[in-house]
C-alpha atoms as a PDB file:
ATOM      1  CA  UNK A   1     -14.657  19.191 -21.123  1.00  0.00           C
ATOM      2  CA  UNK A   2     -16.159  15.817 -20.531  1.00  0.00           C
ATOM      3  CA  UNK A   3     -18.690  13.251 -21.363  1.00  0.00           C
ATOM      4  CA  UNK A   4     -20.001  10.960 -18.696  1.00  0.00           C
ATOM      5  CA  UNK A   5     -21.065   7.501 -19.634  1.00  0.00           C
ATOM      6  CA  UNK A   6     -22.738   5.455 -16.436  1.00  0.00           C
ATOM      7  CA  UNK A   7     -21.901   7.829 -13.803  1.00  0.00           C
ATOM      8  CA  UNK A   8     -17.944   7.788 -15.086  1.00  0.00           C
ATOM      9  CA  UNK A   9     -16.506  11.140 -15.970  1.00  0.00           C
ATOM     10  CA  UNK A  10     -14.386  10.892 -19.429  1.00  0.00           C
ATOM     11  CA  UNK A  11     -12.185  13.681 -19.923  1.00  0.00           C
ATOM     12  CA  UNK A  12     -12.669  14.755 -24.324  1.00  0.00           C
ATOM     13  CA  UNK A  13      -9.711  17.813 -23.699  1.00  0.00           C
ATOM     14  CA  UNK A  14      -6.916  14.994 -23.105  1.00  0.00           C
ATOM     15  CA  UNK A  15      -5.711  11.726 -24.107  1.00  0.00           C
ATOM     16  CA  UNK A  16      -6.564   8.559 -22.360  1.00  0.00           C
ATOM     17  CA  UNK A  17      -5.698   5.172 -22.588  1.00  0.00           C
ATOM     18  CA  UNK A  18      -8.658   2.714 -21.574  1.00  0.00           C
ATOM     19  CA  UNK A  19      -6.743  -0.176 -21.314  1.00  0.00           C
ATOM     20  CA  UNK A  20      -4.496   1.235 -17.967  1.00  0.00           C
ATOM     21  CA  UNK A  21      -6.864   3.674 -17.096  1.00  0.00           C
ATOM     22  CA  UNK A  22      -4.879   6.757 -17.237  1.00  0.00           C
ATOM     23  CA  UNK A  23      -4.729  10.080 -19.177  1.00  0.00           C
ATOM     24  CA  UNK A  24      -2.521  12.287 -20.780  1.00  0.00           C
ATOM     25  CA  UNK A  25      -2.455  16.276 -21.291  1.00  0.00           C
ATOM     26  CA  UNK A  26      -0.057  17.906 -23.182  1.00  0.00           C
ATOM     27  CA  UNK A  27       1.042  22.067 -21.517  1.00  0.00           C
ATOM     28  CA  UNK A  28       2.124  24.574 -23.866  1.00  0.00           C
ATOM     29  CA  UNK A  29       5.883  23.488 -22.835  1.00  0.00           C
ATOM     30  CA  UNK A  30       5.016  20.344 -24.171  1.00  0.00           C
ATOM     31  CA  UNK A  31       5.519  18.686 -21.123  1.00  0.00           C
ATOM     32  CA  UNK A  32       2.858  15.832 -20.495  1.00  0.00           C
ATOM     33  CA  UNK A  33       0.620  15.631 -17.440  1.00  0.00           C
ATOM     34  CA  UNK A  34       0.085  11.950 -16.709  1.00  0.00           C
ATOM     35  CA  UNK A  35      -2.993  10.760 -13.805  1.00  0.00           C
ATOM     36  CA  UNK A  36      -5.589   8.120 -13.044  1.00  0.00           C
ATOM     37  CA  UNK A  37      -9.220   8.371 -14.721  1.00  0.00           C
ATOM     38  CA  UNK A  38     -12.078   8.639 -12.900  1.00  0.00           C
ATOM     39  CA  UNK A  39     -12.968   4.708 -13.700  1.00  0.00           C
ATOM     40  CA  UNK A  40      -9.863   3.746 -12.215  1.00  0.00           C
ATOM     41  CA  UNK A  41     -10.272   5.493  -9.221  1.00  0.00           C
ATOM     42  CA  UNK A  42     -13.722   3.526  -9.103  1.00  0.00           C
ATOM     43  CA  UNK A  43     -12.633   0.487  -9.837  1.00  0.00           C
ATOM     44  CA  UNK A  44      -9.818   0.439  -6.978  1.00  0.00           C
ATOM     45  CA  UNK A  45     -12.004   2.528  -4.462  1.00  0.00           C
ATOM     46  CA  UNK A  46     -10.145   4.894  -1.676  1.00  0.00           C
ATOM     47  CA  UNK A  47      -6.577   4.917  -2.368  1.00  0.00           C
ATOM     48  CA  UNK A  48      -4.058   4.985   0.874  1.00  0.00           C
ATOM     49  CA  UNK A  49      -0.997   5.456  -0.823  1.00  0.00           C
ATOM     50  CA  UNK A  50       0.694   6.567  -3.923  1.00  0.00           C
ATOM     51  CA  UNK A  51       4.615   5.740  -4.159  1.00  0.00           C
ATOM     52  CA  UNK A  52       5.564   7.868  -7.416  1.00  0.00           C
ATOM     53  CA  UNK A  53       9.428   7.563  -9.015  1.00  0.00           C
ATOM     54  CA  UNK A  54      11.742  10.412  -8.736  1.00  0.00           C
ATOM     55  CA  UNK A  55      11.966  13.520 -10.513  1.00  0.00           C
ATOM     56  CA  UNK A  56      15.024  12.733 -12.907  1.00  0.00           C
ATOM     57  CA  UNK A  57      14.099   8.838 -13.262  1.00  0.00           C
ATOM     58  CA  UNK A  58      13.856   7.680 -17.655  1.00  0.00           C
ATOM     59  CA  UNK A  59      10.676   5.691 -18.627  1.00  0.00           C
ATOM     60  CA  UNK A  60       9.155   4.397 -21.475  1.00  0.00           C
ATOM     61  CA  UNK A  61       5.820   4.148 -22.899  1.00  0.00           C
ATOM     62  CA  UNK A  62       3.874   1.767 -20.898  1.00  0.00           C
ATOM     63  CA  UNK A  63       6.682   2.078 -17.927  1.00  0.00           C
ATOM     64  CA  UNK A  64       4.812   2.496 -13.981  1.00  0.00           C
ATOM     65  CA  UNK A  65       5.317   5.565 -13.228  1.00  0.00           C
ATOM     66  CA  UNK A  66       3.939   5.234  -9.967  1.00  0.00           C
ATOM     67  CA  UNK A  67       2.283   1.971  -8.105  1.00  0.00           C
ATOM     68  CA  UNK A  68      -1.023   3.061  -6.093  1.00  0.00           C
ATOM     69  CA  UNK A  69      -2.913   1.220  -3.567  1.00  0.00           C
ATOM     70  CA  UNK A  70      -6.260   0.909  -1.959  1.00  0.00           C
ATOM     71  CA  UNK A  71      -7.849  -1.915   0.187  1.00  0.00           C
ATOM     72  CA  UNK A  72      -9.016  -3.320  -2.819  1.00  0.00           C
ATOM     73  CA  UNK A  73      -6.165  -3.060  -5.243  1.00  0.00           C
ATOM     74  CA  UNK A  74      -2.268  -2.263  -5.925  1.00  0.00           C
ATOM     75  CA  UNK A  75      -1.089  -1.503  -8.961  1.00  0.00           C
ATOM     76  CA  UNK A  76       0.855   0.570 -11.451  1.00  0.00           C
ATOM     77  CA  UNK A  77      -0.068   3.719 -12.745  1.00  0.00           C
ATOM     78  CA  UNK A  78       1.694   2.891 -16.606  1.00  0.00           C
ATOM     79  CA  UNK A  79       2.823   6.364 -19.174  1.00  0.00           C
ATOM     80  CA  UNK A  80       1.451   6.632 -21.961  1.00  0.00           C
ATOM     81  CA  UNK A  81       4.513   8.860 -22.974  1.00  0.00           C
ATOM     82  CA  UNK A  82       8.119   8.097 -22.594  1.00  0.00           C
ATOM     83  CA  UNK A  83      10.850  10.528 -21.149  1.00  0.00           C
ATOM     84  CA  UNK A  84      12.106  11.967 -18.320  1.00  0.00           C
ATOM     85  CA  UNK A  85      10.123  12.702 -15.332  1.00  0.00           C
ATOM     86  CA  UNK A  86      10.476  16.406 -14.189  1.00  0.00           C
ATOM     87  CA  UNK A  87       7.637  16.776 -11.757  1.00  0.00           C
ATOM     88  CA  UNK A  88       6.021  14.842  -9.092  1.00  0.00           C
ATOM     89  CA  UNK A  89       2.758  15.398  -7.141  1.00  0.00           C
ATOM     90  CA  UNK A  90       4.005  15.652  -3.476  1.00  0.00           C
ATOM     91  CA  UNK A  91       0.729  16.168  -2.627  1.00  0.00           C
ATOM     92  CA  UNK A  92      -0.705  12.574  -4.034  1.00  0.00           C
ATOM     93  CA  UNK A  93       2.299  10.962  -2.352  1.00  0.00           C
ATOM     94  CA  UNK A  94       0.803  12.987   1.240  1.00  0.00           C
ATOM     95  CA  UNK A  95      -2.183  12.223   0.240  1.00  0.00           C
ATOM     96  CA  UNK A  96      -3.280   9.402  -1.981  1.00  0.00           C
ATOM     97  CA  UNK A  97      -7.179  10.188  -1.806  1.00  0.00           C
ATOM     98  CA  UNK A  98      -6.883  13.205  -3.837  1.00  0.00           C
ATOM     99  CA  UNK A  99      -6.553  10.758  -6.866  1.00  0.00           C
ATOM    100  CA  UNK A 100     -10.464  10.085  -5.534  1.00  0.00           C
ATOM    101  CA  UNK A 101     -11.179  13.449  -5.379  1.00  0.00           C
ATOM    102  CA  UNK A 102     -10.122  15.203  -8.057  1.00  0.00           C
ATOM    103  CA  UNK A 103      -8.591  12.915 -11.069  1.00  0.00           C
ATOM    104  CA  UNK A 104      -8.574  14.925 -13.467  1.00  0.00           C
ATOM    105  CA  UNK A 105      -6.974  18.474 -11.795  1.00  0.00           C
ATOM    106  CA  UNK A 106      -5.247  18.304  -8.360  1.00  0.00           C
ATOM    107  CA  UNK A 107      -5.183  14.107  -8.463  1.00  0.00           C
ATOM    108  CA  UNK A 108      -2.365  14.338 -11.186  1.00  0.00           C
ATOM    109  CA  UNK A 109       0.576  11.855 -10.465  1.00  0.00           C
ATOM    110  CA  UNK A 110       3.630  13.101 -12.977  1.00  0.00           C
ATOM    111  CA  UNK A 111       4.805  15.342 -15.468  1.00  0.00           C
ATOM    112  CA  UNK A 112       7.019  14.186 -18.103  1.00  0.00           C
ATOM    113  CA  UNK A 113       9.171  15.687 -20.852  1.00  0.00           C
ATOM    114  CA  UNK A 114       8.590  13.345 -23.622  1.00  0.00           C
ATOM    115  CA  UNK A 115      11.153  11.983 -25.988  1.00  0.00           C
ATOM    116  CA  UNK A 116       8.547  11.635 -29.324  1.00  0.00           C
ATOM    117  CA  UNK A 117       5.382  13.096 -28.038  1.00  0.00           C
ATOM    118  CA  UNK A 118       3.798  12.758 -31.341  1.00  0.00           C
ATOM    119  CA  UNK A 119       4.107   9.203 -31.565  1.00  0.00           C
ATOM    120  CA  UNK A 120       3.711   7.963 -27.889  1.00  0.00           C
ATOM    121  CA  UNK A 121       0.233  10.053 -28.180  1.00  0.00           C
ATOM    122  CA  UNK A 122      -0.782   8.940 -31.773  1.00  0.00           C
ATOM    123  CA  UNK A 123      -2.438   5.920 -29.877  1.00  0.00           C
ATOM    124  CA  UNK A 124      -4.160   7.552 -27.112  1.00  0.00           C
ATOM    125  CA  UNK A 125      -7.320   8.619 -28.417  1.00  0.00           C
ATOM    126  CA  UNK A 126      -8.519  12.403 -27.759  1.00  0.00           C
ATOM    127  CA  UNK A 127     -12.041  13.745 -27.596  1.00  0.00           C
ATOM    128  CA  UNK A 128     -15.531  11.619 -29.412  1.00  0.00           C
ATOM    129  CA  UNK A 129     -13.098   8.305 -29.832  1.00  0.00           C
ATOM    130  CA  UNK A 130     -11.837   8.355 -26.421  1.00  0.00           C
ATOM    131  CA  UNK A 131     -15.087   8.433 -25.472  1.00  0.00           C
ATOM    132  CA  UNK A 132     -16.304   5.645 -27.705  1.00  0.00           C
ATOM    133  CA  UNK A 133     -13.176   3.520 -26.285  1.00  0.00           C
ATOM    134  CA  UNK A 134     -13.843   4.065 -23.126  1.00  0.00           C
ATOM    135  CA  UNK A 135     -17.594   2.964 -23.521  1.00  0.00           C
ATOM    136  CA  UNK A 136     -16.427  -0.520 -24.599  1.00  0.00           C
ATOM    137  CA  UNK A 137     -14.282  -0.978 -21.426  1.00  0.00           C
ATOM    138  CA  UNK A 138     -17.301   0.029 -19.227  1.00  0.00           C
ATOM    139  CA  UNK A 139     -19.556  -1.923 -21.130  1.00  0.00           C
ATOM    140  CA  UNK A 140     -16.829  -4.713 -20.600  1.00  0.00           C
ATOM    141  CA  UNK A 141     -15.765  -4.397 -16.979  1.00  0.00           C
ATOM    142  CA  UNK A 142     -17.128  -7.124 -14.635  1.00  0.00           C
ATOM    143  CA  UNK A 143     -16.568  -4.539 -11.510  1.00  0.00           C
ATOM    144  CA  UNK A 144     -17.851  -2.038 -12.731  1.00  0.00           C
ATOM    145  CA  UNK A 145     -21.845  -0.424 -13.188  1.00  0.00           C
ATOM    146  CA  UNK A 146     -21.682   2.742 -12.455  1.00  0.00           C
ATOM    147  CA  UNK A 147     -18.732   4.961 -11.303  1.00  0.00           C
ATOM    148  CA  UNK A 148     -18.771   6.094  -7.479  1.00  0.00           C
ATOM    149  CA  UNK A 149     -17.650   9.169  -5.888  1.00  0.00           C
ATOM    150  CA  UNK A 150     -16.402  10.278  -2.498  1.00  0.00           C
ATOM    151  CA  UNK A 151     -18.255  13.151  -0.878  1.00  0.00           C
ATOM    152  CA  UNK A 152     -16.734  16.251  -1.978  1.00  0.00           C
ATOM    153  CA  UNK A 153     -15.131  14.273  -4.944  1.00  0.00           C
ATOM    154  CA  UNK A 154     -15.217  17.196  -7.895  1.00  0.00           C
ATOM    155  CA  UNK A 155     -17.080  14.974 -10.170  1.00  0.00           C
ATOM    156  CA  UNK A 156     -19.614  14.133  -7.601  1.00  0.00           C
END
């Protein structure tokens, strides 16, 4: 479930945060998925590498979980939830590019059991207002007309 505003695929089934460009989804187990949205993938073009912290490792909201680079940028990949980190994607850290590829499913960074989920989200916007978010910081971003995707990228 998505909306795409000038080529850029936002996700409506998860939270996001537009301001660092990454998402949220909440499992069953309550555990929270954390990744990179397609815009940020656009903005920093092909990544090379993805160093991601350590299964076990404490962070707080707004904490890198991870620092990614491309030829155009390095950066962190910030939470939007607070907690323990309990999964890693081994295959991002082999292979940075699937960030590129497929943000929103196999390009997924962390998992994290949250301390207060229901607080750490209550910012993130979910669904119609993520969207409308999102369309400001498009709208706003000097870098940015349209969203590109690799060849075989799943929202090419």
């Amino acid at each position: 479930m998505s909306e795409r505003i000038n080529n850029c695929v936002i996700p409506t089934d998860r939270h996001v945060a537009p301001e660092d460009h990454v998402w949220a989804q909440v499992a069953d187990d309550d555990t929270v998925t954390v990744g990179m949205t397609d815009i940020a993938q656009s903005l920093a073009k092909r990544f090379l590498h993805a160093h991601i912290k350590r299964e076990g490792t404490d962070v707080d909201k707004g904490d890198s979980v991870a620092t990614v680079e491309s030829s155009k940028y390095v950066g962190p990949v910030q939470t939007p939830v607070g907690g323990e980190v309990v999964a890693v994607n081994d295959a991002v850290k082999s292979d940075a590019e699937m960030i590129n590829m497929d943000p929103y499913g196999d390009g997924w960074v962390v998992r994290i059991d949250p301390d207060d989920l229901e607080a750490d989200l209550a910012e993130g916007p979910k669904g119609d207002p993520a969207v409308d978010q999102y369309a400001d910081v498009i709208a706003n971003e000097d870098n940015l007309e349209e969203c590109e995707h690799l060849e075989g990228s799943e929202l090419a």
